[in-house]
Amino acid sequence: MTFRRDRVAALAVAALTAGLLAGCSDDEPDATPTGDGPSASATGTPSPSETAPVDRSREVVDGAAPLEEIGTTTGASGSSFRGATFTFYRLDASPTSTLLVWTMTGGGGSNPQDANYLSWELYPRMVVDDTEYRVLTYSRQGEDDTEVPGAVSNPVLRLTDGTESSPQSALFPPLPDDVDEVELKSPWFDNLTLPVSRPG
Amino acid sequence: MRTAAATLAALALTATPTVAGATEAPPLPTVEDVPVLAQTWVGNVNDDRLAVLSVHGLRRIDGGTVLYYSMGTPQDALGDRATFSAYGNGNTYVFPQGTNTLCAAAAVDAEQGLAYGALAASTPTGCLSTGIVDFATTAEDPERAPVAHVVLAEVPDDVDVVDVFVASQLVQGVPVEDGPLEPTVEEAAPAVGTGWPSVDAAEVAEADDSRSVFDLQSRVKDLSEDVTTTQDGEQQELDLDASVLFATDEARLTSRARSVIADAAEQIEAAGTSGTITVTGHTDSNASDSYNLDLSQRRARAVGRALEQRLPDGITVRTEGKGEAEPIADNGTAEGRALNRRVTITLPS
């Protein structure tokens, strides 16, 4: 089976369509009245009769931890990312998965073609000693109703010279408890070693 | 308006210097009356600003699981209105449901190998979610962080914690709890802290979950033996690299293959396997269908014979060839073709 190579273009068109939809929908809000829930509610949440609701937007948004850089590397010469810079912000290991967060800054005409989520085999690999961890994939319906895997990640739609992209993320299998750094390998960029963080 | 790059640069400047071997993930804010279970930064296809996405709840209800989350613009990037339904890189492809980014969401249970995506419904978004036009701020009130929701497939009762995919970003360690968040309000996308969107039980009951649950594949490779252990849903497989087992276009095992197969046999035995295992040959898409089918069958038989000699009594081996019919990676890339050239040993569930 041969995959089509125009997927990046298709993603871009669909993204534009989504943007247009956002501007023309007449979607109406659900006006279901408030009722008593069947079981648990948010811990400590008062009912409207007890206290006036308070907009907590600023506390929630401005309380977010900043993204902290943990490593950088350059785009591989043989990839569509030649000339780009990769900056890594998170490598968080939980008991069941590992999360990688990064951005790309375009340069030298680099483009994101190699980062298509359907080409999961090109995604970074985490190497610890003699063990290699691949990005998680999920099964999706492909052409001819066959099931093909896609990376549990987000598609990259644009890369501009001199501009840092929005954060990308991908999910990997869990790492052993005693691992505190991994080597990251990928056709996209030059290898680098990153520290592992673990949720408190 | 600040750009995403400027925001990231500013954040990096204010951050504590990174220490190799760091052991703790960033803390979450503690906010009165508002559970904040996870947070991440999200980009937008139409807007250079980053938004903060906060997950507030993942709650089981009859027929589904409600994901509550909010998005807001940081104080130093406030400006024009923000349309949060366009955040997430325009993704409607990963864990897709319908045609809108609001529906591309899932509760990811990596441990069990399943992801619970949005329920399908005859709504403008294609799923049961906050409406597209509601999930936004206005120029008059840019500081507001509206709450959105999307109804996912039912997460089983015995699953306590999952990862979440929403707005093209992933967050880890979200607890799955019971019952909707309360109090609910009539507003479709209330400011966070002022109540939670209500979910229509009748709509959930009518929603379609037939394409909402996705199998996950987890691949861990032993580089010393070129054996990849793949967990595909509940199915465990060992993938042997055909490029190591055979010369190009050949079905005779190489000298290196003996060691690889011996390692696989040890893993099969160590797993306490009994019953029938299946050895399946696969090829890339080069050459014709019929040639690849025949090659894959011959290769499967060669591996099956060698494997059988190394397995204890009580395990029988069945072989088959699939040719190029079941690729696991993109045949359009060299890396993908290499992964597709494989012999898979499937253990009994």
Coordinates of C-alpha atoms in Angstrom, one line a residue:
Chain A
M1 CA 0.0 0.0 0.0
T2 CA 1.3 3.4 -0.9
F3 CA 0.5 6.4 1.1
R4 CA -0.4 9.6 -0.6
R5 CA 2.1 12.4 -0.5
D6 CA -0.2 15.3 -0.6
R7 CA -1.3 15.0 3.0
V8 CA 0.3 18.2 4.3
A9 CA -1.6 20.1 1.7
A10 CA -4.8 18.4 2.7
L11 CA -4.2 19.2 6.3
A12 CA -3.7 22.9 5.4
V13 CA -6.9 23.0 3.4
A14 CA -8.9 21.3 6.1
A15 CA -7.4 23.7 8.7
L16 CA -8.6 26.6 6.6
T17 CA -12.0 25.0 6.3
A18 CA -12.1 24.7 10.1
G19 CA -11.3 28.4 10.5
L20 CA -14.0 29.3 8.0
L21 CA -16.5 27.2 9.8
A22 CA -15.7 28.9 13.0
G23 CA -16.8 32.1 11.4
C24 CA -20.1 31.0 9.9
S25 CA -21.6 28.5 12.2
D26 CA -25.0 29.2 13.7
D27 CA -24.4 26.7 16.5
E28 CA -26.6 27.4 19.4
P29 CA -25.7 26.9 23.0
D30 CA -27.3 24.1 25.0
A31 CA -29.8 25.7 27.4
T32 CA -30.4 22.7 29.6
P33 CA -31.3 23.9 33.0
T34 CA -29.2 23.1 36.0
G35 CA -30.1 20.0 37.8
D36 CA -28.8 18.0 40.7
G37 CA -26.0 15.7 39.6
P38 CA -26.2 12.0 40.2
S39 CA -23.0 11.7 42.3
A40 CA -19.8 13.5 43.0
S41 CA -19.3 17.2 42.2
A42 CA -16.1 19.2 42.0
T43 CA -14.5 19.2 45.5
G44 CA -15.6 22.1 47.5
T45 CA -17.7 23.6 44.7
P46 CA -20.5 25.6 46.2
S47 CA -24.0 25.8 44.7
P48 CA -25.1 29.1 43.1
S49 CA -27.4 29.7 46.0
E50 CA -24.6 29.6 48.5
T51 CA -22.2 32.1 46.9
A52 CA -22.0 34.3 43.9
P53 CA -19.9 32.8 41.1
V54 CA -16.5 34.2 40.7
D55 CA -14.6 34.4 37.4
R56 CA -11.3 32.7 38.1
S57 CA -9.9 33.1 34.6
R58 CA -6.9 35.1 35.6
E59 CA -5.9 32.8 38.4
V60 CA -6.2 29.7 36.2
V61 CA -4.4 31.1 33.1
D62 CA -1.7 33.2 34.7
G63 CA -1.0 30.5 37.2
A64 CA 0.2 28.2 34.4
A65 CA 3.9 27.1 34.7
P66 CA 6.0 28.5 31.9
L67 CA 7.6 26.3 29.4
E68 CA 11.2 25.7 30.4
E69 CA 13.8 24.8 27.8
I70 CA 15.6 21.6 28.4
G71 CA 17.5 21.2 25.2
T72 CA 18.0 22.3 21.6
T73 CA 19.4 20.8 18.4
T74 CA 19.5 21.5 14.7
G75 CA 17.5 20.1 11.9
A76 CA 19.1 17.1 10.1
S77 CA 20.7 17.9 6.8
G78 CA 18.8 15.1 5.0
S79 CA 15.4 16.1 6.3
S80 CA 12.8 18.7 5.4
F81 CA 14.0 20.4 8.7
R82 CA 17.4 21.3 7.4
G83 CA 18.2 24.8 8.7
A84 CA 15.6 24.6 11.5
T85 CA 16.2 24.6 15.2
F86 CA 14.4 22.3 17.6
T87 CA 13.8 23.4 21.1
F88 CA 12.6 20.9 23.7
Y89 CA 10.5 21.9 26.7
R90 CA 9.2 18.8 28.4
L91 CA 10.1 15.2 28.7
D92 CA 7.8 13.9 31.4
A93 CA 7.7 10.3 32.4
S94 CA 4.6 8.9 34.2
P95 CA 4.0 5.3 35.3
T96 CA 2.1 4.7 32.0
S97 CA 3.5 7.0 29.4
T98 CA 6.1 9.6 28.5
L99 CA 5.3 13.0 27.1
L100 CA 7.7 15.0 24.8
V101 CA 7.0 18.7 24.0
W102 CA 9.0 20.7 21.6
T103 CA 8.9 23.6 19.1
M104 CA 10.6 24.2 15.8
T105 CA 12.1 27.5 14.5
G106 CA 12.3 27.6 10.8
G107 CA 15.4 28.5 8.9
G108 CA 17.0 28.1 5.5
G109 CA 13.7 27.2 3.8
S110 CA 12.9 24.3 6.1
N111 CA 9.4 22.9 6.0
P112 CA 7.4 20.5 8.2
Q113 CA 6.7 17.8 5.6
D114 CA 8.6 15.1 7.5
A115 CA 6.6 15.6 10.6
N116 CA 3.3 14.3 9.3
Y117 CA 1.6 12.3 12.0
L118 CA 0.9 9.4 9.6
S119 CA 4.6 8.9 9.1
W120 CA 5.1 7.9 12.7
E121 CA 8.3 6.0 11.8
L122 CA 10.0 9.4 11.3
Y123 CA 9.1 10.6 14.8
P124 CA 11.8 10.9 17.4
R125 CA 12.9 7.7 19.2
M126 CA 13.9 7.6 22.8
V127 CA 16.9 5.4 23.4
V128 CA 18.0 4.2 26.8
D129 CA 21.0 1.8 26.8
D130 CA 19.9 -1.0 24.4
T131 CA 16.2 -0.2 24.4
E132 CA 14.4 2.1 22.0
Y133 CA 11.0 3.6 22.6
R134 CA 8.8 4.6 19.6
V135 CA 6.0 7.1 19.6
L136 CA 2.6 5.6 20.5
T137 CA 0.3 5.1 17.5
Y138 CA -3.4 4.6 17.2
S139 CA -5.3 2.7 14.5
R140 CA -7.3 4.7 12.1
Q141 CA -9.2 3.8 8.9
G142 CA -7.0 4.2 5.9
E143 CA -7.5 3.8 2.2
D144 CA -9.4 0.6 1.2
D145 CA -10.8 0.4 4.8
T146 CA -7.4 -0.9 6.0
E147 CA -6.3 0.1 9.4
V148 CA -3.1 2.2 9.4
P149 CA -1.3 3.7 12.4
G150 CA -1.0 7.4 13.1
A151 CA 1.2 9.0 15.7
V152 CA -0.4 10.1 19.0
S153 CA 0.8 13.6 18.4
N154 CA -0.3 16.7 16.6
P155 CA 0.2 17.6 13.0
V156 CA 2.6 20.4 12.1
L157 CA 1.0 22.7 9.7
R158 CA 3.5 25.5 9.2
L159 CA 7.1 26.4 9.7
T160 CA 8.3 29.9 9.0
D161 CA 11.9 31.0 8.8
G162 CA 12.9 32.8 12.0
T163 CA 9.7 32.1 13.8
E164 CA 9.2 29.6 16.6
S165 CA 6.3 27.3 16.0
S166 CA 3.6 26.6 18.6
P167 CA 4.3 23.7 20.9
Q168 CA 4.1 20.2 19.5
S169 CA 3.7 17.1 21.7
A170 CA 3.9 13.4 21.3
L171 CA 3.3 10.4 23.6
F172 CA 5.6 7.5 24.1
P173 CA 5.6 4.3 26.2
P174 CA 6.6 4.5 29.9
L175 CA 10.3 4.6 30.8
P176 CA 11.8 2.5 33.6
D177 CA 11.7 4.3 37.0
D178 CA 15.4 4.7 37.3
V179 CA 15.9 6.5 34.0
D180 CA 16.8 10.2 34.4
E181 CA 17.9 11.0 30.8
V182 CA 17.3 9.7 27.3
E183 CA 19.0 10.0 24.0
L184 CA 16.6 11.4 21.4
K185 CA 17.2 10.2 17.8
S186 CA 15.3 11.2 14.7
P187 CA 15.6 11.7 11.0
W188 CA 14.4 15.2 11.7
F189 CA 17.3 16.5 13.8
D190 CA 20.8 15.8 15.2
N191 CA 20.8 13.5 18.2
L192 CA 20.6 15.0 21.7
T193 CA 20.3 13.9 25.3
L194 CA 17.4 15.2 27.4
P195 CA 16.7 15.1 31.2
V196 CA 13.6 13.2 32.3
S197 CA 11.1 14.8 34.7
R198 CA 8.5 12.9 36.6
P199 CA 5.1 14.2 37.9
G200 CA 5.3 14.9 41.6
Chain B
M1 CA -0.1 41.4 19.9
R2 CA 2.7 39.2 21.1
T3 CA 3.7 36.3 19.0
A4 CA 4.0 32.7 20.1
A5 CA 7.8 33.0 19.7
A6 CA 7.9 36.1 21.9
T7 CA 5.7 34.5 24.5
L8 CA 8.0 31.4 24.6
A9 CA 11.1 33.5 24.7
A10 CA 9.7 35.6 27.6
L11 CA 8.7 32.4 29.4
A12 CA 12.1 30.9 28.9
L13 CA 13.7 34.1 30.3
T14 CA 11.6 34.0 33.5
A15 CA 12.1 30.3 34.0
T16 CA 14.4 28.6 36.4
P17 CA 17.6 27.4 34.6
T18 CA 17.2 23.8 33.6
V19 CA 19.1 21.3 35.6
A20 CA 20.0 18.0 34.0
G21 CA 18.3 15.1 35.7
A22 CA 15.4 17.3 36.9
T23 CA 12.9 15.1 38.7
E24 CA 9.6 17.0 39.0
A25 CA 7.1 18.2 36.4
P26 CA 5.9 21.9 36.7
P27 CA 3.3 22.6 39.4
L28 CA -0.3 23.3 38.8
P29 CA -2.1 26.4 40.2
T30 CA -4.3 26.0 43.2
V31 CA -7.6 27.9 42.5
E32 CA -10.5 28.2 44.8
D33 CA -13.5 26.2 43.7
V34 CA -11.8 25.2 40.4
P35 CA -10.1 21.9 40.0
V36 CA -7.0 22.3 37.7
L37 CA -6.0 18.7 36.8
A38 CA -3.5 19.5 34.0
Q39 CA -2.3 22.4 31.9
T40 CA -0.5 23.0 28.7
W41 CA 0.3 25.7 26.1
V42 CA -1.6 25.5 22.8
G43 CA -1.0 27.2 19.4
N44 CA -3.5 28.5 16.9
V45 CA -3.6 28.2 13.1
N46 CA -5.0 31.7 12.7
D47 CA -3.4 33.5 15.7
D48 CA 0.2 33.7 16.7
R49 CA -0.6 33.9 20.4
L50 CA -0.4 30.8 22.6
A51 CA -3.3 30.0 24.9
V52 CA -3.2 28.2 28.2
L53 CA -5.4 25.0 28.2
S54 CA -6.5 23.7 31.6
V55 CA -8.2 20.4 32.1
H56 CA -10.8 20.7 34.9
G57 CA -12.5 17.3 34.9
L58 CA -12.9 14.0 33.1
R59 CA -16.3 12.8 34.4
R60 CA -18.2 9.6 33.7
I61 CA -21.9 10.0 33.0
D62 CA -24.4 7.5 31.6
G63 CA -23.2 6.6 28.1
G64 CA -20.1 8.7 28.0
T65 CA -17.3 10.6 29.7
V66 CA -17.3 14.4 29.8
L67 CA -14.0 16.3 29.3
Y68 CA -14.2 19.8 30.8
Y69 CA -11.4 22.2 29.9
S70 CA -10.8 25.9 29.5
M71 CA -8.6 28.1 27.3
G72 CA -7.4 31.6 28.0
T73 CA -4.9 34.1 26.8
P74 CA -2.1 35.0 29.2
Q75 CA -2.2 38.5 30.7
D76 CA 0.9 39.6 28.7
A77 CA -0.7 38.5 25.4
L78 CA -4.2 39.9 25.7
G79 CA -5.5 41.7 22.7
D80 CA -8.1 41.0 20.1
R81 CA -10.7 38.4 20.5
A82 CA -9.5 34.8 20.5
T83 CA -11.3 32.0 18.8
F84 CA -10.4 29.0 20.8
S85 CA -12.1 26.5 18.5
A86 CA -9.3 27.2 16.0
Y87 CA -6.6 26.4 18.5
G88 CA -4.7 23.1 18.2
N89 CA -3.0 23.5 14.8
G90 CA -6.2 22.9 13.0
N91 CA -6.1 19.3 13.9
T92 CA -9.1 17.2 13.0
Y93 CA -7.0 14.2 12.1
V94 CA -5.6 12.6 15.3
F95 CA -8.4 10.8 17.1
P96 CA -10.9 12.3 14.6
Q97 CA -14.6 12.7 15.0
G98 CA -16.6 15.0 12.8
T99 CA -15.0 18.0 11.1
N100 CA -14.0 20.3 13.9
T101 CA -11.0 20.7 16.2
L102 CA -13.4 20.6 19.2
C103 CA -14.1 16.9 18.4
A104 CA -10.5 15.7 18.0
A105 CA -10.1 14.7 21.7
A106 CA -9.5 11.5 23.6
A107 CA -8.9 10.0 26.9
V108 CA -5.7 8.0 26.3
D109 CA -5.3 4.8 28.4
A110 CA -1.8 3.9 27.4
E111 CA -1.6 1.1 30.0
Q112 CA -4.5 -0.8 28.5
G113 CA -3.8 0.3 24.9
L114 CA -7.1 2.1 24.2
A115 CA -8.1 5.7 23.5
Y116 CA -11.6 6.9 24.1
G117 CA -12.5 9.5 21.5
A118 CA -15.5 11.8 21.0
L119 CA -18.9 10.4 20.5
A120 CA -20.3 11.1 17.0
A121 CA -23.5 13.2 16.8
S122 CA -25.5 15.1 14.3
T123 CA -24.4 18.5 15.5
P124 CA -22.6 21.4 13.8
T125 CA -19.3 20.1 15.1
G126 CA -20.0 16.4 14.5
C127 CA -19.8 15.5 18.2
L128 CA -21.3 16.5 21.5
S129 CA -19.2 19.6 22.4
T130 CA -19.3 23.3 23.0
G131 CA -20.4 25.1 19.9
I132 CA -17.8 26.7 17.6
V133 CA -18.9 30.3 18.0
D134 CA -19.3 30.0 21.8
F135 CA -15.7 29.1 22.5
A136 CA -14.1 32.5 22.2
T137 CA -13.4 35.8 24.0
T138 CA -14.4 39.2 22.8
A139 CA -12.3 42.4 22.4
E140 CA -14.5 43.8 25.3
D141 CA -13.6 40.9 27.6
P142 CA -10.3 39.4 26.5
E143 CA -9.4 38.3 30.0
R144 CA -12.1 35.6 30.1
A145 CA -11.1 32.0 29.9
P146 CA -14.2 30.1 28.7
V147 CA -14.9 26.5 29.7
A148 CA -15.6 24.0 26.9
H149 CA -16.7 20.4 27.0
V150 CA -16.7 17.4 24.7
V151 CA -18.3 14.1 25.4
L152 CA -16.0 11.1 24.9
A153 CA -16.8 7.4 24.8
E154 CA -17.3 5.6 28.1
V155 CA -14.1 5.1 30.0
P156 CA -14.4 1.8 31.9
D157 CA -15.0 2.0 35.7
D158 CA -11.7 0.3 36.5
V159 CA -9.6 3.0 34.8
D160 CA -8.6 5.6 37.3
V161 CA -6.1 7.8 35.5
V162 CA -5.6 8.6 31.8
D163 CA -3.7 11.0 29.6
V164 CA -5.8 13.5 27.6
F165 CA -5.5 14.6 24.0
V166 CA -7.3 17.9 23.4
A167 CA -6.7 20.9 21.1
S168 CA -3.8 18.9 19.6
Q169 CA -2.0 18.8 22.9
L170 CA -1.3 16.0 25.3
V171 CA -1.4 16.2 29.1
Q172 CA -0.7 13.3 31.5
G173 CA -2.2 12.0 34.7
V174 CA -5.8 13.1 34.6
P175 CA -8.0 11.3 37.1
V176 CA -11.3 9.9 35.8
E177 CA -14.1 10.6 38.3
D178 CA -17.9 10.0 38.4
G179 CA -20.7 12.4 37.8
P180 CA -20.8 15.8 36.0
L181 CA -19.1 18.9 37.4
E182 CA -21.5 21.1 39.3
P183 CA -23.0 23.6 39.5
T184 CA -24.0 23.7 35.9
V185 CA -25.1 26.8 34.1
E186 CA -27.1 27.6 31.0
E187 CA -24.3 29.4 29.4
A188 CA -22.6 27.3 26.7
A189 CA -19.0 28.4 27.5
P190 CA -19.0 30.0 30.9
A191 CA -16.0 31.8 32.3
V192 CA -14.0 29.4 34.4
G193 CA -15.2 29.6 38.0
T194 CA -18.7 30.6 37.2
G195 CA -20.2 27.2 36.7
W196 CA -19.9 24.3 34.3
P197 CA -21.5 23.6 31.0
S198 CA -24.5 21.2 31.2
V199 CA -24.6 18.0 29.1
D200 CA -27.9 16.8 27.6
A201 CA -28.3 13.2 28.7
A202 CA -30.7 12.5 25.9
E203 CA -28.2 13.6 23.3
V204 CA -25.5 11.4 24.9
A205 CA -27.9 8.4 24.8
E206 CA -28.5 9.0 21.0
A207 CA -24.8 9.5 20.2
D208 CA -22.8 7.0 18.1
D209 CA -19.8 5.4 19.8
S210 CA -19.0 2.9 17.0
R211 CA -15.9 4.8 15.8
S212 CA -15.0 6.4 19.1
V213 CA -12.6 3.8 20.6
F214 CA -9.1 3.5 19.1
D215 CA -6.6 0.8 19.6
L216 CA -3.1 2.0 20.6
Q217 CA 0.2 0.5 19.7
S218 CA 3.2 0.7 22.0
R219 CA 6.5 -0.4 20.5
V220 CA 9.7 -1.0 22.5
K221 CA 12.7 -2.4 20.7
D222 CA 15.6 -4.5 22.0
L223 CA 18.4 -3.0 20.0
S224 CA 20.8 -5.8 20.8
E225 CA 18.6 -8.4 19.2
D226 CA 16.5 -6.3 16.8
V227 CA 13.2 -7.5 18.4
T228 CA 10.4 -5.1 18.9
T229 CA 7.7 -5.8 21.4
T230 CA 4.4 -4.3 20.2
Q231 CA 1.4 -4.0 22.5
D232 CA -1.6 -3.5 20.2
G233 CA -4.6 -3.1 22.3
E234 CA -4.7 -6.3 24.3
Q235 CA -2.6 -8.2 21.7
Q236 CA 1.1 -8.7 22.3
E237 CA 3.4 -9.2 19.3
L238 CA 7.1 -9.6 18.6
D239 CA 8.2 -7.9 15.4
L240 CA 11.4 -9.3 13.9
D241 CA 13.2 -7.1 11.3
A242 CA 13.1 -9.0 8.0
S243 CA 16.3 -7.2 6.9
V244 CA 18.1 -8.9 9.7
L245 CA 16.5 -12.3 9.2
F246 CA 16.9 -12.5 5.4
A247 CA 18.9 -11.2 2.5
T248 CA 16.9 -9.1 0.1
D249 CA 14.3 -11.2 -1.8
E250 CA 15.5 -14.4 0.0
A251 CA 13.6 -16.7 2.4
R252 CA 16.7 -18.5 3.8
L253 CA 17.6 -17.4 7.3
T254 CA 20.8 -15.5 7.8
S255 CA 23.3 -16.6 10.5
R256 CA 22.3 -13.6 12.5
A257 CA 18.6 -14.7 12.4
R258 CA 19.3 -17.7 14.7
S259 CA 20.2 -15.4 17.5
V260 CA 17.2 -13.1 16.9
I261 CA 14.8 -16.1 16.9
A262 CA 16.4 -17.6 20.0
D263 CA 15.9 -14.3 21.8
A264 CA 12.3 -14.2 20.6
A265 CA 11.7 -17.8 21.8
E266 CA 13.1 -16.8 25.3
Q267 CA 10.6 -13.9 25.4
I268 CA 7.7 -16.1 24.4
E269 CA 8.6 -18.7 27.1
A270 CA 9.2 -16.0 29.7
A271 CA 5.7 -14.6 29.0
G272 CA 4.3 -17.9 30.1
T273 CA 2.8 -18.5 26.7
S274 CA 0.8 -21.6 25.9
G275 CA -1.4 -22.6 23.0
T276 CA -0.9 -21.4 19.4
I277 CA 1.3 -18.6 18.3
T278 CA 1.0 -17.1 14.8
V279 CA 4.1 -16.3 12.8
T280 CA 3.2 -13.8 10.0
G281 CA 5.4 -12.6 7.2
H282 CA 5.0 -9.0 5.8
T283 CA 6.7 -7.1 3.1
D284 CA 6.9 -3.5 1.9
S285 CA 5.1 -2.4 -1.2
N286 CA 8.0 -2.8 -3.6
A287 CA 7.4 -5.6 -6.2
S288 CA 4.0 -7.1 -7.1
D289 CA 1.3 -8.2 -4.8
S290 CA 1.7 -11.8 -5.7
Y291 CA 5.4 -11.8 -5.4
N292 CA 5.3 -10.2 -2.0
L293 CA 2.6 -12.6 -0.8
D294 CA 4.6 -15.6 -1.8
L295 CA 7.8 -14.2 -0.3
S296 CA 6.0 -13.4 3.0
Q297 CA 4.6 -16.9 3.2
R298 CA 8.0 -18.5 2.6
R299 CA 9.7 -16.3 5.2
A300 CA 7.0 -17.0 7.8
R301 CA 7.5 -20.7 7.3
A302 CA 11.3 -20.3 7.7
V303 CA 10.9 -18.4 11.0
G304 CA 8.2 -20.7 12.2
R305 CA 10.3 -23.8 11.7
A306 CA 13.3 -22.3 13.5
L307 CA 11.1 -21.0 16.3
E308 CA 9.3 -24.3 16.8
Q309 CA 12.6 -26.0 17.6
R310 CA 13.3 -23.6 20.4
L311 CA 9.9 -23.6 22.1
P312 CA 8.8 -26.0 24.9
D313 CA 6.0 -28.5 24.5
G314 CA 2.5 -26.9 24.7
I315 CA 3.2 -24.2 22.2
T316 CA 2.3 -24.8 18.6
V317 CA 3.2 -22.5 15.7
R318 CA 1.0 -21.5 12.8
T319 CA 2.4 -19.5 9.9
E320 CA 0.9 -17.2 7.3
G321 CA 1.9 -14.5 4.9
K322 CA 0.2 -11.2 4.3
G323 CA 2.5 -9.8 1.6
E324 CA 2.2 -6.0 1.5
A325 CA -1.5 -6.0 2.7
E326 CA -0.9 -4.9 6.3
P327 CA 1.6 -2.1 6.5
I328 CA 2.3 -0.6 9.9
A329 CA 4.2 2.4 8.5
D330 CA 4.4 4.6 5.5
N331 CA 5.6 2.8 2.4
G332 CA 6.5 6.2 1.0
T333 CA 9.5 6.6 3.3
A334 CA 12.6 4.4 3.5
E335 CA 12.1 4.1 7.3
G336 CA 8.5 3.1 6.8
R337 CA 9.4 0.4 4.2
A338 CA 12.0 -1.0 6.6
L339 CA 9.4 -1.3 9.4
N340 CA 6.9 -3.0 7.0
R341 CA 9.5 -5.7 6.1
R342 CA 9.0 -7.8 9.2
V343 CA 8.0 -11.2 10.6
T344 CA 5.4 -10.8 13.4
I345 CA 5.0 -13.4 16.2
T346 CA 1.5 -12.9 17.7
L347 CA 1.1 -14.3 21.2
P348 CA -2.3 -15.7 22.3
S349 CA -4.4 -13.0 24.2

